[in-house]
CSV table of C-alpha atoms and ligand atoms in Angstrom, one decimal:
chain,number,residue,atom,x,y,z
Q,1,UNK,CA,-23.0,0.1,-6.9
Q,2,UNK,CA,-26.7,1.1,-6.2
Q,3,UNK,CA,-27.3,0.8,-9.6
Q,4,UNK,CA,-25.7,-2.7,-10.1
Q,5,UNK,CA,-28.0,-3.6,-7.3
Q,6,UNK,CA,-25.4,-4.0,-4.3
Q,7,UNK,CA,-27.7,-4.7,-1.0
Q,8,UNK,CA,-26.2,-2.2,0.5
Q,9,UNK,CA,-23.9,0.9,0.0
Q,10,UNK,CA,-23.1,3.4,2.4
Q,11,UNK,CA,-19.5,5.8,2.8
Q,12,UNK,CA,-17.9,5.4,6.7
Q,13,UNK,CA,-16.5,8.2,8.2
Q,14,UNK,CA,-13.3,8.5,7.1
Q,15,UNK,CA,-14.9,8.5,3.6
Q,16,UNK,CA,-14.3,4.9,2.4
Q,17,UNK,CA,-17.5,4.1,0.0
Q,18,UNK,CA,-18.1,0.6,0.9
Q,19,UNK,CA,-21.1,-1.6,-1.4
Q,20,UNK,CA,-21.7,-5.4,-0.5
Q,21,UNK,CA,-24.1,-8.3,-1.4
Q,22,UNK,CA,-24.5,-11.6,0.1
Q,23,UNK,CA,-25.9,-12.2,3.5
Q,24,UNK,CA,-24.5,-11.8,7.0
Q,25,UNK,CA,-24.1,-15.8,7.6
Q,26,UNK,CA,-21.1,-17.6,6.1
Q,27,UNK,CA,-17.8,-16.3,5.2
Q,28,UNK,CA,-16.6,-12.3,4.0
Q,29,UNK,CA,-14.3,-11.5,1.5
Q,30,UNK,CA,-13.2,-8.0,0.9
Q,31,UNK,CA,-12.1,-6.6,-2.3
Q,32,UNK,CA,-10.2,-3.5,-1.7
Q,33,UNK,CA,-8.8,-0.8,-4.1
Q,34,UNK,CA,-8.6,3.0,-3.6
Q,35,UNK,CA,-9.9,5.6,-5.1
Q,36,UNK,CA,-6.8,8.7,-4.7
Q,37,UNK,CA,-4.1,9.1,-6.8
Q,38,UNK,CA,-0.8,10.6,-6.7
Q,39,UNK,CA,0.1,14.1,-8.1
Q,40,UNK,CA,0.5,14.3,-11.9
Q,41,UNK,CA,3.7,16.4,-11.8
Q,42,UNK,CA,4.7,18.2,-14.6
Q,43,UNK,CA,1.8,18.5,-16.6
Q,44,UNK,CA,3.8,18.8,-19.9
Q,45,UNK,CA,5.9,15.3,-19.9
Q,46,UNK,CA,2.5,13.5,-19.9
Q,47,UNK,CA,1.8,12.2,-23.9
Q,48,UNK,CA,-2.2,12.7,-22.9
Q,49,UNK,CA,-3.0,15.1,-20.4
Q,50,UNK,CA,-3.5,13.0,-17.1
Q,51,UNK,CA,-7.0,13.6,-16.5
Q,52,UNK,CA,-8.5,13.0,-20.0
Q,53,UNK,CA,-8.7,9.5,-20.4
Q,54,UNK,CA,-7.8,9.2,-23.6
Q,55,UNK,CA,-8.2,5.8,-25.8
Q,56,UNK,CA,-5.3,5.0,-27.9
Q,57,UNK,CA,-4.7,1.3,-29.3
Q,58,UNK,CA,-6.7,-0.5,-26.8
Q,59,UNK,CA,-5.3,1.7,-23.7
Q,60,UNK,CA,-7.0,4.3,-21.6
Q,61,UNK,CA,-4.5,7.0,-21.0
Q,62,UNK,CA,-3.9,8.8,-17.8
Q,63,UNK,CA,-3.2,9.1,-14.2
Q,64,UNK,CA,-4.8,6.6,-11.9
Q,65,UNK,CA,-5.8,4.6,-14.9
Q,66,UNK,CA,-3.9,1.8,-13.4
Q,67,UNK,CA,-3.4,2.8,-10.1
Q,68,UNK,CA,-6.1,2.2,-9.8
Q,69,UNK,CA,-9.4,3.0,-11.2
Q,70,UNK,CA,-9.1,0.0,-13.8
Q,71,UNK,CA,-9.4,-2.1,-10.5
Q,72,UNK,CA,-11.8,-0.5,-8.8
Q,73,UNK,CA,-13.9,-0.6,-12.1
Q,74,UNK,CA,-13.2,-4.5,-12.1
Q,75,UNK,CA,-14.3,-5.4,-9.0
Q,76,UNK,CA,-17.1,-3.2,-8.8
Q,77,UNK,CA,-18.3,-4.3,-11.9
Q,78,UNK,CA,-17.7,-8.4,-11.0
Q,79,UNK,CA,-19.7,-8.4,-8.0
Q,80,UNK,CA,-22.7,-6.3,-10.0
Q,81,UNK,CA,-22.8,-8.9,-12.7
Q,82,UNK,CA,-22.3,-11.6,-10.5
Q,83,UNK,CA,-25.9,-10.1,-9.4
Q,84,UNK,CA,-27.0,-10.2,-12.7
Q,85,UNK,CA,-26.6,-13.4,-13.5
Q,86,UNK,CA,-28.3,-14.2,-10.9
Q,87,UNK,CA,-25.8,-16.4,-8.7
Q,88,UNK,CA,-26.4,-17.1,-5.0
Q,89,UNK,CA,-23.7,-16.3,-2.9
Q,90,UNK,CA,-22.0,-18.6,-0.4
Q,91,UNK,CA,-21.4,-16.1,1.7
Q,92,UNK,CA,-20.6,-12.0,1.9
Q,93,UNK,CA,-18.9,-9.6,-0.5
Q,94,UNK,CA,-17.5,-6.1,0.2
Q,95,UNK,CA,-16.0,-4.0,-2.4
Q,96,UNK,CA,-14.5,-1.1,-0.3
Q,97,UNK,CA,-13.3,1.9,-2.3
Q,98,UNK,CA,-10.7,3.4,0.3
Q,99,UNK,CA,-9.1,6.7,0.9
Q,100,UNK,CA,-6.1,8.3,1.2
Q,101,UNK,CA,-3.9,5.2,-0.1
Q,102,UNK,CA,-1.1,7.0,-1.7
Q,103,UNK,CA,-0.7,9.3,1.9
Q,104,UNK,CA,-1.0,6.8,4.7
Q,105,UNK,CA,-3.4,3.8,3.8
Q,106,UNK,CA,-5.6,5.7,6.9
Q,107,UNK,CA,-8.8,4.5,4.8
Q,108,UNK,CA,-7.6,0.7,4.6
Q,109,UNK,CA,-6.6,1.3,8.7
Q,110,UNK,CA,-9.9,2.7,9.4
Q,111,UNK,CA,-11.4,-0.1,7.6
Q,112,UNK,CA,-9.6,-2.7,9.4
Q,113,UNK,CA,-10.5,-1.8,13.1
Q,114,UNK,CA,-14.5,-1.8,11.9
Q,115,UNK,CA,-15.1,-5.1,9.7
Q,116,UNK,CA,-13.3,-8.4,10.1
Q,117,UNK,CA,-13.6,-10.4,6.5
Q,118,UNK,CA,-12.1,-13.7,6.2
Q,119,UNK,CA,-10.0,-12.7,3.4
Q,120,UNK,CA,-9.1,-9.7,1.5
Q,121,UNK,CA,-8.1,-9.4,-2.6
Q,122,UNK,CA,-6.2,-6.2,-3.3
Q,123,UNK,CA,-6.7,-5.0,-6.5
Q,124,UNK,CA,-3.3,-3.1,-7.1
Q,125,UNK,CA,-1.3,-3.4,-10.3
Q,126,UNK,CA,-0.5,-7.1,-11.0
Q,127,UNK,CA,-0.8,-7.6,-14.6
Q,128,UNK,CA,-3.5,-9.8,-13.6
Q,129,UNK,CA,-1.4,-12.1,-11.6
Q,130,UNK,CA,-1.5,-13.6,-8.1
Q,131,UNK,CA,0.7,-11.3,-5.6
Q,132,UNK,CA,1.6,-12.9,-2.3
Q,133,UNK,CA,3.0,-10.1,-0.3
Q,134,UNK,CA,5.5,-7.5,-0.6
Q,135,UNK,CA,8.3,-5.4,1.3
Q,136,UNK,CA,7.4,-2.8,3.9
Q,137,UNK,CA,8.3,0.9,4.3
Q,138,UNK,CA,8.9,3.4,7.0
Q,139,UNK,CA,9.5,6.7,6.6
Q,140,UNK,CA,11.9,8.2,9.2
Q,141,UNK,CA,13.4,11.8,9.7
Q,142,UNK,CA,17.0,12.0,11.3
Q,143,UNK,CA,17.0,15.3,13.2
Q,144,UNK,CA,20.3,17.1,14.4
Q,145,UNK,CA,20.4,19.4,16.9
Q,146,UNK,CA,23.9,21.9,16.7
Q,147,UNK,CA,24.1,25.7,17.1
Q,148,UNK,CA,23.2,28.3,14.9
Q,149,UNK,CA,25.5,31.2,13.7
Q,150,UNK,CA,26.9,33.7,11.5
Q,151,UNK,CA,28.5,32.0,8.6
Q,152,UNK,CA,31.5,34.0,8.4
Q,153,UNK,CA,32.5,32.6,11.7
Q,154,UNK,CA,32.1,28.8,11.3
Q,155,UNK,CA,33.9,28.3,14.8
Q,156,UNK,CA,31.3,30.2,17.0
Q,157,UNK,CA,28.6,27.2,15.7
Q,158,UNK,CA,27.7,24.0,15.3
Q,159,UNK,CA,27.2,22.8,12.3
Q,160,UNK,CA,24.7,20.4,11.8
Q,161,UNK,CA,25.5,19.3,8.0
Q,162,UNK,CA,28.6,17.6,9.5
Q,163,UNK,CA,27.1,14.7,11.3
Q,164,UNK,CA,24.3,14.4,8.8
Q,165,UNK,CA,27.3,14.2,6.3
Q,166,UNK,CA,28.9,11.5,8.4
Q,167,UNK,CA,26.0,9.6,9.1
Q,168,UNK,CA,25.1,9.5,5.5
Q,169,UNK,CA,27.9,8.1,4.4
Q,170,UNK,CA,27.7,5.2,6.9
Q,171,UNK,CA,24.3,4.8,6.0
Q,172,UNK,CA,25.5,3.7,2.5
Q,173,UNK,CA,27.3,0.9,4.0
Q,174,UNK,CA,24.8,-0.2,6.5
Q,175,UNK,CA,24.3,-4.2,6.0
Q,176,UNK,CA,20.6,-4.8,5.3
Q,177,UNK,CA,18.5,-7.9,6.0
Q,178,UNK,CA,18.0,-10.1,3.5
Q,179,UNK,CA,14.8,-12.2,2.4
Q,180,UNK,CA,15.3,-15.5,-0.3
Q,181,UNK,CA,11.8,-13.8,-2.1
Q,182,UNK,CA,12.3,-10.2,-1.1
Q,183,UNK,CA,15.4,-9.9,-1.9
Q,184,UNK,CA,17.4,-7.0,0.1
Q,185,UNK,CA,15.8,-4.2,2.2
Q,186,UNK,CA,16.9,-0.8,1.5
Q,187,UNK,CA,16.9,2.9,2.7
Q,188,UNK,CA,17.0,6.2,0.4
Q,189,UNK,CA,17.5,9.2,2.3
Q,190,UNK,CA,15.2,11.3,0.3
Q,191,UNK,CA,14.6,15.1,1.7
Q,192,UNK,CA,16.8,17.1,3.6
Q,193,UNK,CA,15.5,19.9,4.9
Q,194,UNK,CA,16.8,23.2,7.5
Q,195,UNK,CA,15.2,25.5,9.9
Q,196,UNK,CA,16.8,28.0,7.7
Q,197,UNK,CA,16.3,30.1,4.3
Q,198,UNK,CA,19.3,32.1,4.3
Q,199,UNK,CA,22.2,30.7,2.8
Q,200,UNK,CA,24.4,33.3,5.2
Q,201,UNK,CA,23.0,31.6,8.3
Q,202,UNK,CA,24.8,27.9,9.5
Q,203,UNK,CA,21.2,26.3,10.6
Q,204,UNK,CA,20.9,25.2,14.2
Q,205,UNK,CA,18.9,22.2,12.9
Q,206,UNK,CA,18.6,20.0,9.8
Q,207,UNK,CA,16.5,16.9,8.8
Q,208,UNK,CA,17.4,14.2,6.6
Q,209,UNK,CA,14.3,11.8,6.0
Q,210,UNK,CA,14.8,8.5,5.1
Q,211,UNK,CA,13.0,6.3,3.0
Q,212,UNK,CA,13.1,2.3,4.4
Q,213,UNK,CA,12.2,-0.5,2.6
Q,214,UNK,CA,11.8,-3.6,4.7
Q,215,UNK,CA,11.7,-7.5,4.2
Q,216,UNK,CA,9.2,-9.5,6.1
Q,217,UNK,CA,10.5,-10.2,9.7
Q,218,UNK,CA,12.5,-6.9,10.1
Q,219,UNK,CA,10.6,-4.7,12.7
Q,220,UNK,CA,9.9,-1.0,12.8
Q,221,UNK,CA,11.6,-0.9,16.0
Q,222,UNK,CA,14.6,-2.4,14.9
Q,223,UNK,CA,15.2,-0.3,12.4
Q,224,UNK,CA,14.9,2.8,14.9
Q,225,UNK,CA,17.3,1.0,16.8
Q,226,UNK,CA,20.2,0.6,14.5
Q,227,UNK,CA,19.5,4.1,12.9
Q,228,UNK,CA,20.2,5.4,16.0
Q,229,UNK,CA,23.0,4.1,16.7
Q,230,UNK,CA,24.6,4.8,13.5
Q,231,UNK,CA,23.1,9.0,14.3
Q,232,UNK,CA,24.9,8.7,17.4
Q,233,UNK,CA,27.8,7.6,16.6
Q,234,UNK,CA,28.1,10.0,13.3
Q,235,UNK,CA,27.6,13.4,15.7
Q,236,UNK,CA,30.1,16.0,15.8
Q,237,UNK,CA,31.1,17.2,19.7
Q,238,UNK,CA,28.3,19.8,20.8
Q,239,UNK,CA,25.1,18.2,18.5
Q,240,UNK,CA,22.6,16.2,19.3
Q,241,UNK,CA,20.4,13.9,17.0
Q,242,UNK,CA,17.7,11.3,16.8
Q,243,UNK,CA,15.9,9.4,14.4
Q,244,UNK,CA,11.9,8.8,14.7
Q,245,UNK,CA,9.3,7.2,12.7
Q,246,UNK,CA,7.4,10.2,10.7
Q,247,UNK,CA,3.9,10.7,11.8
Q,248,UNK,CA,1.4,13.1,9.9
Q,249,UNK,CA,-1.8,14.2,11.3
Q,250,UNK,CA,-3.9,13.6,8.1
Q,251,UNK,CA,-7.6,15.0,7.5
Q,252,UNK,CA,-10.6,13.2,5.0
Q,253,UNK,CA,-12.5,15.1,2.7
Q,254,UNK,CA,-15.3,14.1,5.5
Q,255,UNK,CA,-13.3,16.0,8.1
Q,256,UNK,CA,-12.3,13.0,10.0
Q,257,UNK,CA,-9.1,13.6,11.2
Q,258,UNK,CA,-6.1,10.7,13.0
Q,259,UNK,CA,-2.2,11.0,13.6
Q,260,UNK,CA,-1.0,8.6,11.6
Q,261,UNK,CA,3.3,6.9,11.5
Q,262,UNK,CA,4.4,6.1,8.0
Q,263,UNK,CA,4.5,2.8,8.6
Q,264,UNK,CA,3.1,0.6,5.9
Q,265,UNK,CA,3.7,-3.1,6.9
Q,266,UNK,CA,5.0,-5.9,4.7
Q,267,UNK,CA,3.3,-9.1,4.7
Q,268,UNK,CA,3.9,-12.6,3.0
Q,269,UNK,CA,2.6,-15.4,2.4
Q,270,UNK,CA,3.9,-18.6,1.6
Q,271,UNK,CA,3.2,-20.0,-2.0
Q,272,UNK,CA,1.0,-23.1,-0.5
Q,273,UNK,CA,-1.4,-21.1,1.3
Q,274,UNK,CA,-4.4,-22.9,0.3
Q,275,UNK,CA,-6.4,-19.7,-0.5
Q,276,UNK,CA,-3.6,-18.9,-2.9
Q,277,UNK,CA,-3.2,-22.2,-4.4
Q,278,UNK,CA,-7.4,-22.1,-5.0
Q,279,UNK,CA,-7.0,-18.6,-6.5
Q,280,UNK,CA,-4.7,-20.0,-9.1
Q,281,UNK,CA,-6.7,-23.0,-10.2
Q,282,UNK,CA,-10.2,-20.8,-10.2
Q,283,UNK,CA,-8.3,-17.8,-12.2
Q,284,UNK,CA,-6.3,-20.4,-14.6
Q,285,UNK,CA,-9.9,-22.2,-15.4
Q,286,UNK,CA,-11.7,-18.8,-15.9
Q,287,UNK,CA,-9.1,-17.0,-17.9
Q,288,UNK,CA,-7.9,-20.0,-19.8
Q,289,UNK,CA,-3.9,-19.8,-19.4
Q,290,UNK,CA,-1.4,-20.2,-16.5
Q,291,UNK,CA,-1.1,-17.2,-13.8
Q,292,UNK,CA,2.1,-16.3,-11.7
Q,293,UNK,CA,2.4,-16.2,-8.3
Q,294,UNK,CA,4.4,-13.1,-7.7
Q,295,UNK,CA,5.5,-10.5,-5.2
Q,296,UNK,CA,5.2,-6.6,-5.5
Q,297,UNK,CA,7.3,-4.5,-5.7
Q,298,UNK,CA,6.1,-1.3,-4.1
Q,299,UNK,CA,3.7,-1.5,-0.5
Q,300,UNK,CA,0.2,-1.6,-0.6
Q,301,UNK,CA,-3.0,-1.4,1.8
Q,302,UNK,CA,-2.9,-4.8,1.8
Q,303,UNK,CA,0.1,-4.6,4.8
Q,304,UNK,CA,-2.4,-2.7,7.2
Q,305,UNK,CA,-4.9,-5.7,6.5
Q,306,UNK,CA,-2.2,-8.6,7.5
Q,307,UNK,CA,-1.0,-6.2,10.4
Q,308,UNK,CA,-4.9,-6.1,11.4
Q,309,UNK,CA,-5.0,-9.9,11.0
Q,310,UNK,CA,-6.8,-10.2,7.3
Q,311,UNK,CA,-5.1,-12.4,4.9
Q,312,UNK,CA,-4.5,-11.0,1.4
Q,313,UNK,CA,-3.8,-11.6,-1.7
Q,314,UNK,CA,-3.2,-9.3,-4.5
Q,315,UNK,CA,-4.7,-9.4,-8.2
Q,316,UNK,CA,-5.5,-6.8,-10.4
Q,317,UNK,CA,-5.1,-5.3,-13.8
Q,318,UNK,CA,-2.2,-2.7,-15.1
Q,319,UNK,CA,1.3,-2.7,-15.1
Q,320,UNK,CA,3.5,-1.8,-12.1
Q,321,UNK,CA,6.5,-0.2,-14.3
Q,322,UNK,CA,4.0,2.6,-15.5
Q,323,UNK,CA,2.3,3.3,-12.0
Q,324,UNK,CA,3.6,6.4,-10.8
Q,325,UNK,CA,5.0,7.7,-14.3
Q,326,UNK,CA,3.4,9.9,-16.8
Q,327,UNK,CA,3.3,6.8,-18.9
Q,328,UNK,CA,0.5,5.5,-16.9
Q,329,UNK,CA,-2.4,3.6,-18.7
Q,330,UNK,CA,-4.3,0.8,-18.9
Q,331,UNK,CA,-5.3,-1.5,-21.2
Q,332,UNK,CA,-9.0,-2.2,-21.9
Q,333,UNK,CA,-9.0,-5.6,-22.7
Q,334,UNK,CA,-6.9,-6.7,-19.6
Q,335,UNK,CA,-9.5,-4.5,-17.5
Q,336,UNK,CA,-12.2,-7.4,-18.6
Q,337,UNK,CA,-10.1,-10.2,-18.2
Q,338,UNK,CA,-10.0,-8.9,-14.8
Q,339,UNK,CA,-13.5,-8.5,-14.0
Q,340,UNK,CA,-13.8,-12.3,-15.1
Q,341,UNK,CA,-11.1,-13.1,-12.8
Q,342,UNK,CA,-12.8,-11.0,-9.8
Q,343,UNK,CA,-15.7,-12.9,-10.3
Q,344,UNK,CA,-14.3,-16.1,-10.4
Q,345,UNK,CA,-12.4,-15.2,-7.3
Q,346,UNK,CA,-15.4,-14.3,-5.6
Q,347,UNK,CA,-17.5,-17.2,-6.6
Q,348,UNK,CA,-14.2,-20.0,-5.3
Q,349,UNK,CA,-13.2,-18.2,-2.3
Q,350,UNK,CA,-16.1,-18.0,-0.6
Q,351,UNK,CA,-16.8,-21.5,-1.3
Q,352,UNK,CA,-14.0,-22.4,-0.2
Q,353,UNK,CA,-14.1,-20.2,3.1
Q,354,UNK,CA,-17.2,-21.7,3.4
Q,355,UNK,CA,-15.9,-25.3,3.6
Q,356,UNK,CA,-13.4,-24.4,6.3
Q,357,UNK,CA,-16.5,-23.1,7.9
Q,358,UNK,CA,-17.9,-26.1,7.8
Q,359,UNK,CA,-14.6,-28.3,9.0
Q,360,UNK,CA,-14.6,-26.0,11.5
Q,361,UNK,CA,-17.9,-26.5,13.1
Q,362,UNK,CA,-17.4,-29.8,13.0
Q,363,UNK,CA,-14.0,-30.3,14.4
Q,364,UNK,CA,-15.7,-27.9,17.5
Q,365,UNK,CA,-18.3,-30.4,17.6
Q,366,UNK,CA,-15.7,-33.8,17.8
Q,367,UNK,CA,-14.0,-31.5,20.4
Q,368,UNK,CA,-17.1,-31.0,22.5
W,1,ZN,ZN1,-2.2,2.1,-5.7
């Protein structure tokens, strides 16, 4: 960024490295993308080994190559040639490269309670389509409480497994909201875990944690709600349960440390929203074809920058189906389209934030 002559680039605490150009008056867009990744798993069942970046057919090769360094590279790149060429800016860019993403979004939250941008592009994988929102997700842990004991004598305890087994199979057939674009919300239970090692021990505990997948419109605290209901009415006599919202208390590579709850916030927006509808006709003239509007599939930062009152809207290169697989690549040409697209972006937004600027001011001024 310093040498693509941002005017200025500094790293927050929580580690976020943050470049912008433009001046303080007039409008702020933020481009976010993050610079973590997830772990690379088996190291064997990758085709390239994850970190090497290899070039094959017009694809770089490995993990976080579209999740999302490719993005990150774009939009760094768009507002340093955007520089070059020697454009004035209507306003203010940001690119923020955030933390900790893929474990809590914590750099996007950080973010979010320091700057206040008019709008935000997230850069995550859209095959270089418009994304106007996306489900939520909530991780939750179901904990029940029985008694622990000898297990060759089953009827001295209480045996934990038994609700959980009762409440898992209601969970199955728990109705789930429903959204005309979202489609269903769902829940996975995913680990299950005892305050035990010995397999000749019945536990006196045992979590189940769920994984939740909401629409728009359905609350965290709803959710709780009903999962309680369903624990309670699952138990065995002589248990206890609950179900709670997972918090972690996470620590940046600064040293900054915050409790966050795996909550990751949908958000949605509807298909006029005029920023939307001028990112279409700005990336449609720039990249010479028609662009989707679409919805994602997996939760991004982009929820904590609705929930902190940001608009979003999501574009960026790479394909969603390989994110998260050993599959993962990128390809090099659709890397460039998408610095053309960031720029174009950039240069139509801020216009037209600008513009509603200026309405602004003067509706204030017929009002006065
Ligand atoms: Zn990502």
């Amino acid at each position: 960024m310093k040498r693509l002559g941002y005017d200025e680039v500094f790293t927050d605490e929580v580690g976020n490295v943050l470049g912008t150009m433009g001046g303080d008056n007039g409008p702020f867009l933020l481009l976010n993308g993050h610079m973590d990744h997830v772990d690379p798993g088996e190291q064997a069942s990758w085709p390239y080994p994850p970190y090497s970046a290899e070039v094959k057919d017009g694809h770089i090769w490995g993990l976080g190559a579209a999740d999302m360094k490719a993005a990150l590279a774009a939009q760094v790149y768009a507002v340093g040639l955007l520089r070059r060429a020697g454009l004035p800016l209507p306003g203010r860019v940001m690119v923020a490269a955030v933390v900790m993403e893929e474990v809590s979004g914590l750099g996007t939250r950080f973010l979010a309670r320091h700057i206040a941008p008019n709008l935000a592009i997230v850069g995550e994988a859209s095959r270089n389509r418009l994304m106007r929102g996306h489900r939520g997700r909530v991780e939750l842990v179901a904990t029940v409480k029985g008694r622990p004991g000898h297990a060759s004598a089953p009827e001295r305890a209480v045996n934990p497994h038994y609700s959980l087994a009762q409440f898992l199979a209601r969970l199955r057939d728990l109705p789930m909201a429903t959204d005309p674009t979202f489609g269903a919300s769902t829940v996975a239970p995913t680990l299950y875990l005892t305050d035990q090692t010995s397999s000749n021990v019945i536990p006196g505990e045992a979590r189940l944690h769920l994984d939740w997948r909401n629409v728009p419109g359905e609350a965290t605290e709803e959710v709780v709600t009903r999962l309680n209901a369903l624990l309670q009415e699952s138990l065995i006599p002589d248990s206890g349960g609950t179900v709670e919202v997972l918090s972690k208390e996470l620590t940046a590579y600064t040293g900054y440390q915050e409790r966050c709850p795996s909550i990751f916030p949908s958000f949605s927006l509807p298909e006029e929203y005029p920023w939307l509808v001028a990112a279409k006709s700005a990336l449609e003239e720039a990249l010479g074809c028609p662009v989707d509007v679409g919805t994602w599939c997996f939760a991004t930062d982009g929820g904590h920058l609705m929930a902190a009152g940001v608009p979003v809207i999501g574009f960026g290169p790479g394909d969603e189906a390989v994110v998260h697989t050993p599959q993962e690549r990128i390809a090099i040409e659709e890397t460039v389209e998408a610095v053309v697209g960031y720029m174009a972006l950039i240069i139509r937004l801020l216009e037209c934030l600008e513009d509603l600027e200026d309405i602004q001011a003067i509706q204030e001024a017929e009002a006065r």
